[in-house]
CSV table of C-alpha atoms and ligand atoms in Angstrom, one decimal:
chain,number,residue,atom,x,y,z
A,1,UNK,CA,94.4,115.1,104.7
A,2,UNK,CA,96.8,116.9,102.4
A,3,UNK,CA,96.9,120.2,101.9
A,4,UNK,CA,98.2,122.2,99.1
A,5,UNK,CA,98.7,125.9,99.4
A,6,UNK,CA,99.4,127.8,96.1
A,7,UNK,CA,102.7,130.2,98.3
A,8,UNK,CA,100.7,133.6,97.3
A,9,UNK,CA,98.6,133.7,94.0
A,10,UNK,CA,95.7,131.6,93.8
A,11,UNK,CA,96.4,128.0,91.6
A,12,UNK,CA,94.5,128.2,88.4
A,13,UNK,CA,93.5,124.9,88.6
A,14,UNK,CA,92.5,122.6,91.4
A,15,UNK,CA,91.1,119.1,91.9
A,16,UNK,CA,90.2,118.1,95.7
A,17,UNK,CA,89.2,114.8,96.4
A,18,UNK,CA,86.6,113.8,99.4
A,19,UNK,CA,85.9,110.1,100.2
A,20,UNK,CA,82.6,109.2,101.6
A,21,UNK,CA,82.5,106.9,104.6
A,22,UNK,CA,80.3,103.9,106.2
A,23,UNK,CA,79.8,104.2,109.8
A,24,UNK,CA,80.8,100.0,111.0
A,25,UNK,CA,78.8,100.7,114.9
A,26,UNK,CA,78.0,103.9,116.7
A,27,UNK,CA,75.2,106.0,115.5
A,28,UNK,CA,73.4,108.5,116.9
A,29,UNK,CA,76.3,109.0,119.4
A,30,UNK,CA,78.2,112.0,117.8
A,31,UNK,CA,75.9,114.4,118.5
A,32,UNK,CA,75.8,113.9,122.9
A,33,UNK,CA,79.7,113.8,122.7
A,34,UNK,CA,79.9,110.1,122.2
A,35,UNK,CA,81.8,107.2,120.4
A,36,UNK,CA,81.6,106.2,116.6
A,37,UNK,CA,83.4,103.9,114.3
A,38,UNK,CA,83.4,105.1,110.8
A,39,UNK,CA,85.4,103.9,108.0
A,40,UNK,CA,86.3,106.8,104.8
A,41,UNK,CA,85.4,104.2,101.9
A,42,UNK,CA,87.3,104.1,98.2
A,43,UNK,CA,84.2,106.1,96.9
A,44,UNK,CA,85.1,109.5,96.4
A,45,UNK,CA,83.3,112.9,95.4
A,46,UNK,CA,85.8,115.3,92.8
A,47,UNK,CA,85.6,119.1,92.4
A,48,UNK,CA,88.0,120.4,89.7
A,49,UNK,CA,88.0,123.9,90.0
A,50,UNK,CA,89.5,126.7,88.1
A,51,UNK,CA,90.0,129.5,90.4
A,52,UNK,CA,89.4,133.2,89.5
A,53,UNK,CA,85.9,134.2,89.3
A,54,UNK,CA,84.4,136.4,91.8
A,55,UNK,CA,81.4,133.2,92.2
A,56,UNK,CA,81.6,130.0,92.9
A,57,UNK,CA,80.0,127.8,89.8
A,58,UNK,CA,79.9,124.2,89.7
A,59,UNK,CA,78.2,121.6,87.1
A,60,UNK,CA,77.7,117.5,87.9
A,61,UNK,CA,77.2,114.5,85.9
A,62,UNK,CA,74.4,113.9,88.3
A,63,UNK,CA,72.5,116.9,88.5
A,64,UNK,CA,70.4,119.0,85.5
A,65,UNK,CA,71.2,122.4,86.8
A,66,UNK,CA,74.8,123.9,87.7
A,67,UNK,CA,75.4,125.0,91.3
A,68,UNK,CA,75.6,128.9,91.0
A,69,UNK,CA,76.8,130.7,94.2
A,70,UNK,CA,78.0,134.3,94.6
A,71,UNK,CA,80.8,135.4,96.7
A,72,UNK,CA,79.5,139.2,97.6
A,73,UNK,CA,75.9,138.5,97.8
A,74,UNK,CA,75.2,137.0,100.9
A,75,UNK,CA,72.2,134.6,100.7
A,76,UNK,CA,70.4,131.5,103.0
A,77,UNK,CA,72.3,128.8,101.9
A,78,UNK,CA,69.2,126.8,102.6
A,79,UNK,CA,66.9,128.6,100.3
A,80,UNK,CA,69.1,128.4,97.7
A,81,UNK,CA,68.2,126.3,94.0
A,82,UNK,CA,68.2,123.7,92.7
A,83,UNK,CA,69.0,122.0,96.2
A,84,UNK,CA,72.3,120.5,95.9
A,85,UNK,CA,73.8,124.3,95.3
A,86,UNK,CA,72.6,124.4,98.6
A,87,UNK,CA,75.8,122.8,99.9
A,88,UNK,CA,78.2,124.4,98.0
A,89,UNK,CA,76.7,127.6,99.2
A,90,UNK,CA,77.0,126.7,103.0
A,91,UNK,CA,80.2,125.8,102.0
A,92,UNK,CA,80.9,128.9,100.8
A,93,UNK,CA,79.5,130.9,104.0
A,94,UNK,CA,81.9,129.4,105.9
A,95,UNK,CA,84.9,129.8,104.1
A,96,UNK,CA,84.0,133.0,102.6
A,97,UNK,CA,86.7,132.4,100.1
A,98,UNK,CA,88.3,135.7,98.2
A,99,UNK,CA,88.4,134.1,94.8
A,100,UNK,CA,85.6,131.7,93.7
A,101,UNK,CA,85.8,129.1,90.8
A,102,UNK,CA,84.2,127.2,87.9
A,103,UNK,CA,84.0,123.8,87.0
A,104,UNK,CA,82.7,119.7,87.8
A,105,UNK,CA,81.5,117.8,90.3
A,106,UNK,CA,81.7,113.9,90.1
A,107,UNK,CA,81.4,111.1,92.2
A,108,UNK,CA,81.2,107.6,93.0
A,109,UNK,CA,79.7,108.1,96.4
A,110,UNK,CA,75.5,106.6,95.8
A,111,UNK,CA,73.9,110.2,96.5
A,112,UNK,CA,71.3,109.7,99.9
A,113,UNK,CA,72.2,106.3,100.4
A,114,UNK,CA,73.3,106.9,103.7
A,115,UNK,CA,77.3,107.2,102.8
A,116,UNK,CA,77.8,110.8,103.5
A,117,UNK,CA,77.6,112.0,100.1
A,118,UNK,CA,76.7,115.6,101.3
A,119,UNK,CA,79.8,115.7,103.1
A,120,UNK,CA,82.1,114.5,100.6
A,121,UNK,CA,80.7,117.4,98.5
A,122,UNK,CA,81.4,120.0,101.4
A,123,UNK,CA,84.7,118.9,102.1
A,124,UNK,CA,85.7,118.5,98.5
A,125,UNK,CA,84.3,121.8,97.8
A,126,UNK,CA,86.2,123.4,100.9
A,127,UNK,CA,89.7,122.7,99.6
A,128,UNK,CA,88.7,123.7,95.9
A,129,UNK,CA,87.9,126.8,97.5
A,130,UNK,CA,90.9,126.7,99.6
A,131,UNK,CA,90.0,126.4,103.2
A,132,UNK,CA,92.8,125.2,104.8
A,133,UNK,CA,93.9,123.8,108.7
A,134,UNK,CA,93.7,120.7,110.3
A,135,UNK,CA,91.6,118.0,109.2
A,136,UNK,CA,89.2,119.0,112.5
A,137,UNK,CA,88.8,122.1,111.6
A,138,UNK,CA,87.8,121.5,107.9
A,139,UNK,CA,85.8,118.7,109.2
A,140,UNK,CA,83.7,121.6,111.4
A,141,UNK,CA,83.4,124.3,109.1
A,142,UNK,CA,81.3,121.5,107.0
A,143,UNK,CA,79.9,119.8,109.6
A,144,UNK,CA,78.1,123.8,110.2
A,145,UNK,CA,77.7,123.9,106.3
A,146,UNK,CA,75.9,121.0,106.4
A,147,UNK,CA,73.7,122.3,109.2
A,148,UNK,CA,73.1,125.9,107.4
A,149,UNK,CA,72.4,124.3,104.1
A,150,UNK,CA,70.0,121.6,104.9
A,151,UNK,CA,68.5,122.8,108.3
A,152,UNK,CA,69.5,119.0,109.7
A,153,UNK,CA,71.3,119.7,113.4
A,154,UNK,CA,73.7,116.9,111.7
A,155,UNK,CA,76.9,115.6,114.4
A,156,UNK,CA,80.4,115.9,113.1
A,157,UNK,CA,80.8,112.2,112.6
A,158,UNK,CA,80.6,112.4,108.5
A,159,UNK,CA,82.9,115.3,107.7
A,160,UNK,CA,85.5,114.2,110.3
A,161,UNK,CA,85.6,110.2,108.4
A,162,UNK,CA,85.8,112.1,105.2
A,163,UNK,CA,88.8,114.6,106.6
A,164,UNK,CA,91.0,112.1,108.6
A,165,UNK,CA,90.6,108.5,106.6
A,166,UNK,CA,93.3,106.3,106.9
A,167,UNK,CA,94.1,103.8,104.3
A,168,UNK,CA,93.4,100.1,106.4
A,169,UNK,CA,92.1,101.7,109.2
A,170,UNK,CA,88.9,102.2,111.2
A,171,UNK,CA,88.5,105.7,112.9
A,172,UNK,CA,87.4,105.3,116.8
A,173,UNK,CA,86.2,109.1,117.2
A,174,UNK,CA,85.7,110.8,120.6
A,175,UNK,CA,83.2,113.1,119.7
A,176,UNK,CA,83.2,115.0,123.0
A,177,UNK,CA,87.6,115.6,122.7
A,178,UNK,CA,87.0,115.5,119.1
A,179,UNK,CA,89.9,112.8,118.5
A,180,UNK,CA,90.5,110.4,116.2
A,181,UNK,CA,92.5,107.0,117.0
A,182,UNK,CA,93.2,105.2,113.9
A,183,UNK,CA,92.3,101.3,114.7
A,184,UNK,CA,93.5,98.4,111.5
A,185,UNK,CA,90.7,96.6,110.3
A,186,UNK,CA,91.8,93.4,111.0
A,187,UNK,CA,93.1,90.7,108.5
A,188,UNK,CA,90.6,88.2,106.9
A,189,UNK,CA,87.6,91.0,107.6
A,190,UNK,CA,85.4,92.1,104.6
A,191,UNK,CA,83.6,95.3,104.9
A,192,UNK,CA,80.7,94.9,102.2
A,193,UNK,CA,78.0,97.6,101.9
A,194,UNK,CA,74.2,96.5,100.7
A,195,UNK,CA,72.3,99.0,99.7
A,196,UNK,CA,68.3,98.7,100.6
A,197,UNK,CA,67.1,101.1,97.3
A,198,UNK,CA,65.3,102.9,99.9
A,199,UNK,CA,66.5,106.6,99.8
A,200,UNK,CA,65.8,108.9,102.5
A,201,UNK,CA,66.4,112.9,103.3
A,202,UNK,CA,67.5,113.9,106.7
A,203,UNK,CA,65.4,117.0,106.7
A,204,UNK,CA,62.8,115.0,105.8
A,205,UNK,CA,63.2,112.7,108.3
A,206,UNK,CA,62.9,112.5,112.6
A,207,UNK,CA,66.5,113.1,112.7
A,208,UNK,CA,65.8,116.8,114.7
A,209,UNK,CA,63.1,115.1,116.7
A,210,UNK,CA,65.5,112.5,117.1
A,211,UNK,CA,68.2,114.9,118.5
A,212,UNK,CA,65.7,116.9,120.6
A,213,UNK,CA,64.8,114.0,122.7
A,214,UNK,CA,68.4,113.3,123.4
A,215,UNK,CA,69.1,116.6,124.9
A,216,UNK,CA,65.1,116.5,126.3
A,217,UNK,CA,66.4,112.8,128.1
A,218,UNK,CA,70.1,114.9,129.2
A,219,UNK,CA,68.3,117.3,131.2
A,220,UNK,CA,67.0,114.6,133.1
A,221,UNK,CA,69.7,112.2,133.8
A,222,UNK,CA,72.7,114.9,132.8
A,223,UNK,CA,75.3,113.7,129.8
A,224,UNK,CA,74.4,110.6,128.2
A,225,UNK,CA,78.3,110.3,127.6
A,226,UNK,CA,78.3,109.6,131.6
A,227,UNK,CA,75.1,108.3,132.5
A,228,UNK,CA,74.9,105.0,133.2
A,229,UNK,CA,72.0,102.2,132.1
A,230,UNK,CA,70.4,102.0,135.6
A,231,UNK,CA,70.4,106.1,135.9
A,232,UNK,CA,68.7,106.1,131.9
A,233,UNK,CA,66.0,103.3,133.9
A,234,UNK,CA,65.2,106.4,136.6
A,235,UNK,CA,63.3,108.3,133.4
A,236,UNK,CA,59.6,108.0,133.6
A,237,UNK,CA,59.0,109.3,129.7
A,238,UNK,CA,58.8,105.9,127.7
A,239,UNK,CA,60.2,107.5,124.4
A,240,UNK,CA,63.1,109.6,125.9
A,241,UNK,CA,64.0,106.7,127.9
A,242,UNK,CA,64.4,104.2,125.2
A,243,UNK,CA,66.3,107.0,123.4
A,244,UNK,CA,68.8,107.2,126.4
A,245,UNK,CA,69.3,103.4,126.3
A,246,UNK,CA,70.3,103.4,122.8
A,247,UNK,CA,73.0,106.0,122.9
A,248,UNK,CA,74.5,104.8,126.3
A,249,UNK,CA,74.5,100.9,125.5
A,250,UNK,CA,75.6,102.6,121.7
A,251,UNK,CA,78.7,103.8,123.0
A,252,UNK,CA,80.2,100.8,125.2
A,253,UNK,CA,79.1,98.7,121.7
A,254,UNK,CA,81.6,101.2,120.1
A,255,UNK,CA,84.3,100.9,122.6
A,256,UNK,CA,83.6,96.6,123.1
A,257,UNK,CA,84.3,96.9,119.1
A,258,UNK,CA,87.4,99.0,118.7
A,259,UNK,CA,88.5,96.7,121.3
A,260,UNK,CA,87.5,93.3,119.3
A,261,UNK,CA,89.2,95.2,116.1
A,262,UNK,CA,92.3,95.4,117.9
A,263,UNK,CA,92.2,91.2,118.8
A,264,UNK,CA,90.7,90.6,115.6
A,265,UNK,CA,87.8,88.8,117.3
A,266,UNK,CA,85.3,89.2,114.4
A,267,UNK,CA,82.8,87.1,115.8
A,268,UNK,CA,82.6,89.5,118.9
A,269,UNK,CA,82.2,92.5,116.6
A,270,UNK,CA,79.8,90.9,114.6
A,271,UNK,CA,77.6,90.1,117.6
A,272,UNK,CA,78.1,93.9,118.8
A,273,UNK,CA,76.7,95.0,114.9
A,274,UNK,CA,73.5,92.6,115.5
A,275,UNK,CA,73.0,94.5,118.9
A,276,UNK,CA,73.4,97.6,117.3
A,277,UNK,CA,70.6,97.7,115.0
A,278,UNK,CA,68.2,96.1,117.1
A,279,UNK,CA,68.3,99.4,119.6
A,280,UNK,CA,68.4,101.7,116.2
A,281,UNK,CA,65.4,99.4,115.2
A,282,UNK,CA,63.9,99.0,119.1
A,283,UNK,CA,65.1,101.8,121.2
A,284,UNK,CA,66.3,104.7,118.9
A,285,UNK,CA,62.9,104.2,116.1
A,286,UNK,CA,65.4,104.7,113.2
A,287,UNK,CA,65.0,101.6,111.0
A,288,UNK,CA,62.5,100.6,108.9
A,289,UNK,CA,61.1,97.2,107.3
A,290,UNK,CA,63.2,97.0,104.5
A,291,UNK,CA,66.0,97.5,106.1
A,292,UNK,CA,65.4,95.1,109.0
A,293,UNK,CA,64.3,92.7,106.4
A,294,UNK,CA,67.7,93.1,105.2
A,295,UNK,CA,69.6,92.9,108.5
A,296,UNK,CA,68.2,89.8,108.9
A,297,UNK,CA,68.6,88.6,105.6
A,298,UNK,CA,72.6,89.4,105.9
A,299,UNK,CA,72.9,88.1,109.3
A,300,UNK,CA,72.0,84.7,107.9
A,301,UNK,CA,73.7,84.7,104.9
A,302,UNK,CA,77.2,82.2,105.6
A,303,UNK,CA,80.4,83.9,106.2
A,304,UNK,CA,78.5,87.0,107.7
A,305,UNK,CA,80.0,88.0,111.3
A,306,UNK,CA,77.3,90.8,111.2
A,307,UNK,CA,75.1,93.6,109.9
A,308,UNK,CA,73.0,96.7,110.8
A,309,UNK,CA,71.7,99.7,109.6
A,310,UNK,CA,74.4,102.1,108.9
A,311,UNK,CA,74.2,106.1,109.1
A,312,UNK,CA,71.2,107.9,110.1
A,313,UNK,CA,68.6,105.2,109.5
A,314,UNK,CA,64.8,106.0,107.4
A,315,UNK,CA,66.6,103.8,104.9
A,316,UNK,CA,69.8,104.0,102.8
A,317,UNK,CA,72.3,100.9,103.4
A,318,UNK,CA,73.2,98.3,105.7
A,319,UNK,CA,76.7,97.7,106.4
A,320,UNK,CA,78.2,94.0,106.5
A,321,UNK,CA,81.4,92.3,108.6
A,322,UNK,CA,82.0,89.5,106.7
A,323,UNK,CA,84.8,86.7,106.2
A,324,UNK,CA,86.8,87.2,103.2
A,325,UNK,CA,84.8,86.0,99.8
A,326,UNK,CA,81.5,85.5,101.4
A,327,UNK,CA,79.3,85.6,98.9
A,328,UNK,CA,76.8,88.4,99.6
A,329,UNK,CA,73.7,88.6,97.2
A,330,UNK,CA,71.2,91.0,99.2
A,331,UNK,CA,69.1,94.2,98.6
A,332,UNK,CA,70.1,95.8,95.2
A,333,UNK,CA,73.7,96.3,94.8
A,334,UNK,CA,76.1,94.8,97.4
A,335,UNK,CA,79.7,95.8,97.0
A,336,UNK,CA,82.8,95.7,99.2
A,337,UNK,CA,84.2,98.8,100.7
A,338,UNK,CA,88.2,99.6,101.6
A,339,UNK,CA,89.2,101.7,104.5
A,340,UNK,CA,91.0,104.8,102.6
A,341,UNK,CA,92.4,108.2,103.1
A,342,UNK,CA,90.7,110.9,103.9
A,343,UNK,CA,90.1,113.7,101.5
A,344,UNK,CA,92.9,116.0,99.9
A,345,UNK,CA,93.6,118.8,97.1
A,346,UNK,CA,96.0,118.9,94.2
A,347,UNK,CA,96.9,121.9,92.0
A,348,UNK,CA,96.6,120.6,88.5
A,349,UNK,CA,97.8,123.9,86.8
A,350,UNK,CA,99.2,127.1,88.3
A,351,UNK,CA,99.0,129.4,85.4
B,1,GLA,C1,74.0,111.5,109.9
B,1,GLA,C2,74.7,112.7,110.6
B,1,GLA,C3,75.8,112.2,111.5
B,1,GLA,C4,75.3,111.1,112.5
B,1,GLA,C5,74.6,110.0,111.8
B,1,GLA,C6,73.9,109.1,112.7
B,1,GLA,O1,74.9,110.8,109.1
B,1,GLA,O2,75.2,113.5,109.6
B,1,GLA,O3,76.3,113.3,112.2
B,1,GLA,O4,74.5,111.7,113.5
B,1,GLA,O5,73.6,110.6,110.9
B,1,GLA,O6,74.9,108.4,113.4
């Protein structure tokens, strides 16, 4: 992540930059300390902002109202209108900036398709705004805007792939140390992303039932991070069981695949993908017709080393390990994905 300071007055101008990210295996692991294996994708959400107004005021190509948040007036981010102003004002309780800004919004990330889109705003809107520190500590000051804004008790996984993306790379995260080993996607592999047309909200969704049952399931067995598949056997409770299985047989899939990354065994990771989303599908309860439908449809397309639901689940997009130009004609839009930087800030004009 790059930061640019302005060495005492404010810049007049800014543009940050925030990509969003597909998640290749490990989900539903971030939040009980565990492994995932994002990738920040060459899809990016802008905020050009011109600094100097005591509010924060945003417009977007995508959305009919402007995002209108004041600086002195605290409010609940989460109440706030129309609902995508929501995240700019979380973002803007935790940075509690001294300046605000006006200006635009635009993206190319598919808004609730399951590619963080939410998170490339936050983190775009953080640096326009001026937060700076590591790319950790932006990544949880939005990863907590997120959570204020939307009520979803989201994990850190999406604002720490759009902070610390590496161009080529895939990003093992820790989620327990909170570190982040950069891992090459290997040669002749093609990341493609099909999108099932089926959009979702988290706070909609079972994501905080979800969660719940985790930490329900950790009281009994202790961390999932440790426990082991014969101790997640020992719980009686048929739900929370199945929802221990997933996330400890998640996280050795996650490890198995950095590890078939690194030897460029693509059949291996492939076969770790398929496993993946049948316990989303089976175990975790995350996945949902068309998107099964589409998993399988992927998995038997030629040239396809595997597929699975990607992100939260309740619909959104799958994600694809393929051999180079497979030719990938499923759900309604298909397109292939770079690993890319992670997010950073430019002045554009300092006055
Ligand atoms: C959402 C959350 C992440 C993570 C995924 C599921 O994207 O924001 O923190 O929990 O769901 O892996």
């Amino acid at each position: 992540m790059t930061t640019v300071t302005s060495g005492g007055a404010d810049p007049v101008t800014v543009l940050a930059r925030a990509p969003g990210r597909v998640n290749l295996i490990g989900d539903h692991t971030d939040y009980t300390g565990g492994y995932v294996f994002p990738i920040a994708i060459d899809r990016y959400t802008e905020v050009e902002m011109e600094r100097g107004t005591p509010w924060v005021e945003l417009v977007s190509a995508d959305e009919e109202d402007a995002a209108i948040v004041s600086l002195d007036d605290p409010v609940d981010p989460a109440s706030v209108e129309p609902a995508w102003a929501r995240y700019v004002a979380g973002v803007v309780a935790m940075v509690r900036p001294d300046t605000g800004g006006r200006g635009f919004v635009r993206t190319t990330v598919p808004i609730g398709a399951g590619l963080s889109s939410s998170a490339a705003l936050e983190v775009a809107t953080a640096l326009a705004l001026g937060l700076e520190g590591t790319p950790l500590d932006v990544a949880l000051a939005c990863q907590r805007a997120e959570q204020i804004a939307s009520g979803v008790p989201c994990g850190v996984m999406d604002q720490l792939a759009s902070t610390s993306g590496v161009e080529g790379h895939a990003l093992l995260m820790d989620c327990r140390a909170l570190t982040v080993e950069p891992v090459p996607v290997p040669g002749g592999a093609e990341i493609v992303v099909v999108d099932s047309g089926q959009r979702r909200k988290l706070a909609t969704s079972f994501y905080g039932v979800r969660r719940a049952q985790t930490e329900d399931a950790e009281t009994l067995v202790g961390s999932l991070r440790e426990a082991t598949l014969a101790d997640v056997e020992q719980i009686a409770h048929d739900d929370l069981r199945r929802r221990a299985r997933h996330v400890v047989s998640e996280n050795a899939r996650v490890l198995a695949f950095a590890e078939a990354f690194r030897s460029g065994d693509l059949v291996a990771a492939g076969a770790l993908m398929v496993q993946s989303h049948a316990s989303l599908r089976d175990d975790f309860e995350v996945s949902t017709t068309a998107l099964d439908e589409l998993v399988d449809e992927l998995t038997a397309t030629p040239g396809v080393h595997g597929a699975r639901l990607t992100g939260a689940g309740f619909g959104g997009c799958a994600v694809v390990l393929a051999e180079r130009g497979a030719r990938i004609d499923a759900g309604v839009d298909a397109w292939r994905v770079r690993a890319s930087a992670g997010a950073s800030v430019t002045v554009l004009s300092d006055g």
